[in-house]
């Protein structure tokens, strides 16, 4: 059974940031992976993999990755609590 403290702690662990990538614009430069390696990863198959709801500690790095994307292919929605 979750207590309110456990529930509160669980909420703090998750960022209220939603990540999406427009694959039509992404050119796989990998800057996002350099900025937020816990969120973005370029696979050996040449595909970008990413967490759609990164953990709260990764939110700022995720924002930085979106800002630095040369193709502006990363869209973020929401904020961190």
XYZ file of C-alpha atoms in Angstrom, residues 5-58:
54
model
C 4.783 10.259 1.170
C 5.682 7.379 -1.154
C 3.282 8.713 -3.776
C 4.717 12.209 -3.437
C 8.261 10.878 -3.825
C 7.250 8.912 -6.920
C 5.780 12.054 -8.479
C 9.005 13.958 -7.834
C 10.951 11.239 -9.665
C 9.047 11.787 -12.910
C 9.321 14.959 -14.916
C 6.117 16.316 -16.309
C 7.915 16.739 -19.610
C 6.738 14.959 -22.698
C 9.279 14.444 -25.494
C 8.548 13.885 -29.154
C 10.861 13.870 -32.159
C 9.803 14.656 -35.714
C 11.615 11.955 -37.664
C 11.067 13.881 -40.903
C 13.290 16.657 -39.578
C 15.779 14.657 -37.487
C 19.080 14.175 -39.336
C 20.628 12.001 -36.587
C 23.447 14.417 -35.742
C 23.494 13.027 -32.189
C 23.661 16.316 -30.313
C 20.638 15.253 -28.278
C 22.459 12.087 -27.237
C 25.503 14.119 -26.182
C 23.383 16.505 -24.110
C 20.980 13.981 -22.574
C 22.371 10.442 -22.925
C 19.874 9.081 -20.390
C 17.033 10.218 -22.651
C 18.301 9.954 -26.249
C 20.307 7.176 -27.911
C 21.352 6.583 -31.489
C 21.153 2.876 -32.203
C 23.616 0.867 -34.272
C 20.766 0.514 -36.757
C 20.816 4.291 -37.299
C 17.557 4.953 -35.484
C 16.992 7.406 -32.663
C 15.501 6.007 -29.490
C 14.288 8.248 -26.699
C 12.262 8.316 -23.520
C 8.932 10.047 -24.045
C 8.678 10.878 -20.318
C 12.178 11.296 -18.858
C 12.883 11.262 -15.135
C 12.870 14.640 -13.390
C 16.682 14.770 -12.990
C 16.992 14.580 -16.794
